[in-house]
GROMACS .gro file of C-alpha atoms in nm:
model
  280
    1MET     CA    1   0.880   1.599  -1.884
    2GLN     CA    2   0.970   1.319  -2.188
    3ILE     CA    3   1.315   1.331  -2.114
    4HIS     CA    4   1.288   1.278  -1.687
    5LEU     CA    5   0.997   0.995  -1.740
    6ARG     CA    6   1.249   0.801  -2.009
    7LYS     CA    7   1.488   0.896  -1.764
    8LEU     CA    8   1.341   0.638  -1.529
    9GLY     CA    9   1.215   0.393  -1.746
   10TYR     CA   10   0.861   0.483  -1.763
   11LEU     CA   11   0.875   0.617  -2.139
   12PRO     CA   12   1.037   0.419  -2.406
   13GLY     CA   13   1.477   0.569  -2.485
   14GLY     CA   14   1.532   0.609  -2.112
   15PRO     CA   15   1.865   0.361  -1.963
   16THR     CA   16   1.890   0.029  -2.040
   17GLU     CA   17   2.282  -0.085  -1.945
   18GLU     CA   18   2.278  -0.319  -1.641
   19ARG     CA   19   2.303  -0.211  -1.304
   20PRO     CA   20   2.587  -0.412  -1.125
   21GLU     CA   21   2.497  -0.587  -0.830
   22LEU     CA   22   2.510  -0.397  -0.447
   23ASN     CA   23   2.641  -0.606  -0.142
   24VAL     CA   24   2.418  -0.488   0.108
   25ASP     CA   25   2.315  -0.617   0.357
   26LEU     CA   26   1.993  -0.635   0.460
   27ARG     CA   27   1.984  -0.656   0.801
   28ASP     CA   28   2.159  -0.363   0.853
   29GLY     CA   29   1.980  -0.084   1.100
   30ASP     CA   30   1.599  -0.134   1.080
   31ASP     CA   31   1.608  -0.381   0.896
   32ALA     CA   32   1.680  -0.589   1.181
   33GLU     CA   33   1.358  -0.485   1.338
   34ILE     CA   34   1.139  -0.650   1.126
   35VAL     CA   35   1.012  -1.010   1.143
   36LYS     CA   36   0.789  -1.236   0.965
   37GLY     CA   37   0.715  -1.550   1.151
   38GLY     CA   38   0.908  -1.458   1.475
   39LEU     CA   39   1.209  -1.476   1.241
   40VAL     CA   40   1.508  -1.157   1.152
   41VAL     CA   41   1.478  -1.154   0.799
   42GLU     CA   42   1.763  -1.251   0.612
   43THR     CA   43   1.689  -1.358   0.273
   44VAL     CA   44   1.615  -1.167  -0.016
   45PRO     CA   45   1.289  -1.245  -0.177
   46SER     CA   46   1.220  -1.286  -0.518
   47THR     CA   47   0.878  -1.075  -0.585
   48ALA     CA   48   0.761  -0.914  -0.277
   49ASP     CA   49   0.772  -0.988   0.139
   50VAL     CA   50   0.573  -0.886   0.407
   51CYS     CA   51   0.679  -0.829   0.753
   52PHE     CA   52   0.528  -0.698   1.094
   53SER     CA   53   0.754  -0.495   1.421
   54LEU     CA   54   0.886  -0.685   1.654
   55GLN     CA   55   0.635  -0.532   1.910
   56ALA     CA   56   0.274  -0.469   1.864
   57VAL     CA   57   0.063  -0.150   1.921
   58PRO     CA   58  -0.012  -0.148   2.399
   59ASN     CA   59  -0.337  -0.053   2.519
   60TYR     CA   60  -0.533  -0.233   2.233
   61PRO     CA   61  -0.734  -0.576   2.370
   62PRO     CA   62  -0.631  -0.861   2.419
   63LEU     CA   63  -0.930  -1.065   2.292
   64LEU     CA   64  -1.063  -1.071   1.995
   65HIS     CA   65  -1.419  -1.052   2.084
   66GLU     CA   66  -1.277  -0.709   2.229
   67LEU     CA   67  -1.060  -0.609   1.927
   68ALA     CA   68  -1.469  -0.634   1.737
   69ARG     CA   69  -1.590  -0.420   1.993
   70HIS     CA   70  -1.332  -0.152   1.975
   71PHE     CA   71  -1.291  -0.115   1.619
   72GLU     CA   72  -1.728  -0.182   1.610
   73LEU     CA   73  -1.715  -0.425   1.417
   74SER     CA   74  -1.936  -0.667   1.606
   75ASN     CA   75  -2.130  -0.836   1.387
   76THR     CA   76  -1.822  -0.859   1.142
   77LEU     CA   77  -1.428  -0.918   1.280
   78VAL     CA   78  -1.534  -1.279   1.395
   79PRO     CA   79  -1.736  -1.374   1.170
   80ALA     CA   80  -1.439  -1.259   0.856
   81VAL     CA   81  -1.220  -1.527   1.081
   82GLN     CA   82  -1.339  -1.741   1.013
   83ARG     CA   83  -1.400  -1.724   0.668
   84PHE     CA   84  -1.020  -1.653   0.693
   85LEU     CA   85  -0.947  -1.972   0.834
   86TYR     CA   86  -1.140  -2.144   0.631
   87ASN     CA   87  -0.975  -2.022   0.311
   88GLN     CA   88  -0.609  -2.093   0.447
   89LEU     CA   89  -0.718  -2.419   0.564
   90ASN     CA   90  -0.962  -2.533   0.228
   91PRO     CA   91  -0.738  -2.270  -0.059
   92ASP     CA   92  -0.918  -2.512  -0.347
   93ALA     CA   93  -1.195  -2.426  -0.219
   94GLU     CA   94  -1.490  -2.293  -0.583
   95ILE     CA   95  -1.644  -2.076  -0.311
   96MET     CA   96  -1.385  -1.786  -0.112
   97GLY     CA   97  -1.396  -1.534   0.114
   98MET     CA   98  -1.672  -1.370   0.264
   99ALA     CA   99  -1.884  -1.576   0.060
  100THR     CA  100  -1.771  -1.892   0.208
  101ASP     CA  101  -2.078  -2.060   0.387
  102LEU     CA  102  -2.006  -2.048   0.778
  103ASP     CA  103  -2.149  -2.371   0.859
  104LEU     CA  104  -1.841  -2.483   0.686
  105CYS     CA  105  -1.616  -2.272   0.794
  106PRO     CA  106  -1.392  -2.356   1.154
  107MET     CA  107  -1.501  -2.284   1.499
  108ILE     CA  108  -1.355  -2.019   1.682
  109ASP     CA  109  -1.406  -1.899   2.075
  110PRO     CA  110  -1.346  -1.486   2.001
  111PHE     CA  111  -1.350  -1.464   2.405
  112ASP     CA  112  -1.032  -1.710   2.464
  113THR     CA  113  -0.905  -1.576   2.119
  114ARG     CA  114  -0.585  -1.383   2.228
  115VAL     CA  115  -0.513  -1.065   1.931
  116SER     CA  116  -0.144  -0.838   1.883
  117VAL     CA  117  -0.243  -0.459   1.662
  118TYR     CA  118   0.016  -0.355   1.429
  119HIS     CA  119   0.015   0.012   1.311
  120SER     CA  120   0.226  -0.107   0.940
  121ALA     CA  121   0.411  -0.383   0.815
  122ALA     CA  122   0.718  -0.387   0.617
  123CYS     CA  123   0.708  -0.506   0.260
  124LEU     CA  124   1.006  -0.579   0.039
  125ILE     CA  125   1.032  -0.576  -0.316
  126GLN     CA  126   1.134  -0.672  -0.671
  127ALA     CA  127   1.197  -0.431  -0.864
  128PRO     CA  128   1.382  -0.446  -1.180
  129SER     CA  129   1.495  -0.089  -1.232
  130ASN     CA  130   1.453  -0.001  -0.897
  131PRO     CA  131   1.826   0.149  -0.909
  132SER     CA  132   1.895   0.193  -0.587
  133GLY     CA  133   1.866  -0.192  -0.410
  134PRO     CA  134   1.999  -0.474  -0.453
  135ASN     CA  135   1.854  -0.760  -0.739
  136GLY     CA  136   1.618  -0.400  -0.774
  137MET     CA  137   1.527  -0.485  -0.440
  138CYS     CA  138   1.306  -0.183  -0.194
  139ARG     CA  139   1.105  -0.127   0.062
  140GLU     CA  140   0.846   0.052   0.147
  141TYR     CA  141   0.603   0.026   0.429
  142ILE     CA  142   0.151   0.010   0.409
  143ARG     CA  143   0.055   0.215   0.691
  144ALA     CA  144  -0.260   0.180   0.905
  145SER     CA  145  -0.269   0.417   1.223
  146PRO     CA  146  -0.545   0.584   1.337
  147ASN     CA  147  -0.324   0.924   1.441
  148TRP     CA  148  -0.003   0.922   1.130
  149ARG     CA  149   0.259   1.167   1.292
  150ASN     CA  150  -0.031   1.336   1.487
  151THR     CA  151  -0.216   1.457   1.116
  152GLY     CA  152  -0.502   1.243   1.157
  153PRO     CA  153  -0.615   0.827   1.084
  154ARG     CA  154  -0.419   0.700   0.812
  155HIS     CA  155  -0.518   0.360   0.608
  156ASP     CA  156  -0.297   0.285   0.249
  157CYS     CA  157  -0.423   0.114  -0.020
  158VAL     CA  158  -0.309  -0.256  -0.084
  159LEU     CA  159  -0.282  -0.516  -0.413
  160ILE     CA  160  -0.369  -0.848  -0.309
  161ASP     CA  161  -0.227  -1.139  -0.582
  162GLY     CA  162  -0.566  -1.227  -0.732
  163ASP     CA  163  -0.644  -1.418  -1.081
  164PRO     CA  164  -0.300  -1.556  -1.175
  165GLU     CA  165  -0.407  -1.651  -1.549
  166ASN     CA  166  -0.412  -1.299  -1.589
  167SER     CA  167  -0.114  -1.021  -1.584
  168GLY     CA  168  -0.041  -0.666  -1.517
  169PHE     CA  169  -0.358  -0.479  -1.304
  170LEU     CA  170  -0.616  -0.785  -1.388
  171GLY     CA  171  -0.376  -1.044  -1.228
  172PHE     CA  172  -0.464  -0.825  -0.887
  173ASN     CA  173  -0.690  -0.706  -0.625
  174VAL     CA  174  -0.735  -0.370  -0.456
  175GLY     CA  175  -0.787  -0.326  -0.082
  176GLN     CA  176  -0.747  -0.096   0.180
  177VAL     CA  177  -0.644  -0.128   0.570
  178HIS     CA  178  -0.832  -0.051   0.864
  179PHE     CA  179  -0.634  -0.234   1.069
  180PHE     CA  180  -0.341  -0.506   1.070
  181PHE     CA  181  -0.378  -0.814   1.327
  182ARG     CA  182  -0.223  -1.166   1.519
  183PHE     CA  183  -0.378  -1.436   1.616
  184GLN     CA  184  -0.302  -1.764   1.738
  185TRP     CA  185  -0.537  -2.034   1.622
  186ASN     CA  186  -0.483  -2.408   1.700
  187ASP     CA  187  -0.136  -2.371   1.834
  188LYS     CA  188  -0.030  -2.180   1.423
  189MET     CA  189  -0.010  -1.783   1.459
  190TYR     CA  190  -0.191  -1.610   1.166
  191ASP     CA  191  -0.075  -1.266   1.061
  192CYS     CA  192  -0.338  -1.103   0.876
  193ALA     CA  193  -0.580  -0.790   0.729
  194PHE     CA  194  -0.842  -0.647   0.754
  195LEU     CA  195  -0.932  -0.528   0.413
  196GLN     CA  196  -1.220  -0.267   0.270
  197TRP     CA  197  -1.287  -0.397  -0.063
  198PHE     CA  198  -1.263  -0.238  -0.415
  199GLU     CA  199  -1.357  -0.309  -0.743
  200LYS     CA  200  -1.252  -0.296  -1.095
  201ALA     CA  201  -1.479  -0.041  -1.198
  202GLN     CA  202  -1.370  -0.120  -1.609
  203THR     CA  203  -1.322  -0.405  -1.794
  204THR     CA  204  -0.992  -0.218  -1.942
  205ALA     CA  205  -0.807   0.076  -1.845
  206CYS     CA  206  -0.921   0.483  -1.865
  207PRO     CA  207  -0.854   0.577  -2.248
  208ASN     CA  208  -0.750   0.908  -2.186
  209MET     CA  209  -0.553   0.848  -1.886
  210GLY     CA  210  -0.371   0.554  -1.935
  211LEU     CA  211  -0.524   0.392  -1.540
  212TRP     CA  212  -0.692   0.138  -1.446
  213MET     CA  213  -0.981   0.298  -1.234
  214VAL     CA  214  -1.167   0.091  -0.881
  215GLN     CA  215  -1.441   0.131  -0.701
  216PRO     CA  216  -1.565   0.081  -0.372
  217GLN     CA  217  -1.694  -0.246  -0.337
  218VAL     CA  218  -2.087  -0.279  -0.195
  219ASN     CA  219  -2.309  -0.604  -0.123
  220LEU     CA  220  -2.643  -0.576  -0.158
  221ARG     CA  221  -2.720  -0.337   0.190
  222LYS     CA  222  -2.429  -0.091  -0.010
  223GLU     CA  223  -2.199  -0.162   0.320
  224ARG     CA  224  -1.840  -0.215   0.207
  225VAL     CA  225  -1.705  -0.545   0.145
  226CYS     CA  226  -1.421  -0.622   0.417
  227SER     CA  227  -1.274  -0.982   0.450
  228VAL     CA  228  -0.950  -1.075   0.630
  229VAL     CA  229  -0.660  -1.137   0.414
  230HIS     CA  230  -0.257  -1.296   0.517
  231ILE     CA  231  -0.017  -1.076   0.472
  232ASP     CA  232   0.179  -1.269   0.301
  233THR     CA  233  -0.142  -1.235  -0.034
  234ILE     CA  234   0.011  -0.847   0.026
  235TYR     CA  235   0.176  -0.804  -0.321
  236SER     CA  236   0.254  -0.383  -0.231
  237ALA     CA  237   0.105  -0.054  -0.120
  238VAL     CA  238  -0.082   0.094  -0.450
  239HIS     CA  239  -0.184   0.450  -0.456
  240LEU     CA  240  -0.575   0.604  -0.576
  241ILE     CA  241  -0.659   0.932  -0.660
  242GLY     CA  242  -1.013   1.007  -0.664
  243SER     CA  243  -1.181   1.090  -1.023
  244THR     CA  244  -1.328   1.412  -0.953
  245GLY     CA  245  -1.483   1.449  -1.342
  246ALA     CA  246  -1.522   1.799  -1.454
  247GLY     CA  247  -1.521   1.970  -1.078
  248PRO     CA  248  -1.241   2.082  -0.803
  249THR     CA  249  -1.082   1.933  -0.558
  250PRO     CA  250  -1.246   2.085  -0.262
  251SER     CA  251  -0.983   2.257  -0.122
  252GLN     CA  252  -1.126   2.106   0.296
  253LEU     CA  253  -1.142   1.756   0.188
  254ARG     CA  254  -0.857   1.573   0.366
  255GLY     CA  255  -0.700   1.277   0.327
  256ASP     CA  256  -0.816   1.036   0.573
  257ILE     CA  257  -1.142   1.089   0.403
  258THR     CA  258  -1.036   1.066   0.042
  259LEU     CA  259  -1.108   0.783  -0.002
  260ARG     CA  260  -1.443   0.794   0.095
  261ALA     CA  261  -1.475   1.102  -0.068
  262TYR     CA  262  -1.542   0.989  -0.455
  263ARG     CA  263  -1.732   0.747  -0.591
  264THR     CA  264  -1.445   0.628  -0.842
  265TYR     CA  265  -1.076   0.574  -0.808
  266TYR     CA  266  -0.745   0.591  -1.041
  267VAL     CA  267  -0.517   0.304  -0.981
  268ASN     CA  268  -0.193   0.591  -0.965
  269LYS     CA  269   0.065   0.379  -1.226
  270TYR     CA  270   0.376   0.663  -1.178
  271ALA     CA  271   0.324   0.698  -0.811
  272ASN     CA  272   0.668   0.465  -0.869
  273SER     CA  273   0.858   0.262  -1.123
  274THR     CA  274   0.687  -0.098  -0.884
  275LEU     CA  275   0.395  -0.009  -0.971
  276PHE     CA  276   0.471   0.087  -1.307
  277GLU     CA  277   0.601  -0.229  -1.378
  278LEU     CA  278   0.294  -0.434  -1.186
  279LEU     CA  279   0.019  -0.245  -1.375
  280LYS     CA  280   0.116  -0.269  -1.769
   0.00000   0.00000   0.00000
């Protein structure tokens, strides 16, 4: 096992030779279908780039108030969009997110705001230890689908840019994507994700596992804390492992309810080389 982990670069003593750059055109194949702001992505970003596909998913309600009712978020989605717009217009505000007073937020007409829904986003991320892509680039998909490949719901978790003054996991936040959507306000398009948040369960990583732990974030009414974020703030997908304690994992536990079944979760930095580098 140690030899295998060294080869992957997870332990000291692995291969350190420089890998040659690969002359690969990222516009070939599936990448030609990935767009951002209406343009095909043609350049390799320095850290991460998240984009929707060309086509939105059909048969979703076309207006914001109808979409809120569809997702049973009648009292949540529109205020979350208003606070999102306030954050976009005031990036240096002292109070951000769901703590923002709605009276300070821009007005939006949910009966006239058209929306499009997406079941996935492509994330092109730089992982220097990844030998496969040019300059260490690799691509992954973040899913938010009510029925992924006919196996039931799949709502992936993501790392969100947090405090830039902290390094490693302390510089990120963790959320679970409920759905991706795009809307237009004041002649500008916004590509967004509606998230349910997790918060850090401890101030340090677990001494036994070496992994950070998170727990579902709830408000004073014990409701999950949710908000809208721009997909530009998404750094990568992240894998959470439920903390079972001393007991075994129930055999009947399905994947679509795993992220609601436990009180705390390990943030799995061993899922891939990208996370291992980020979450040290």
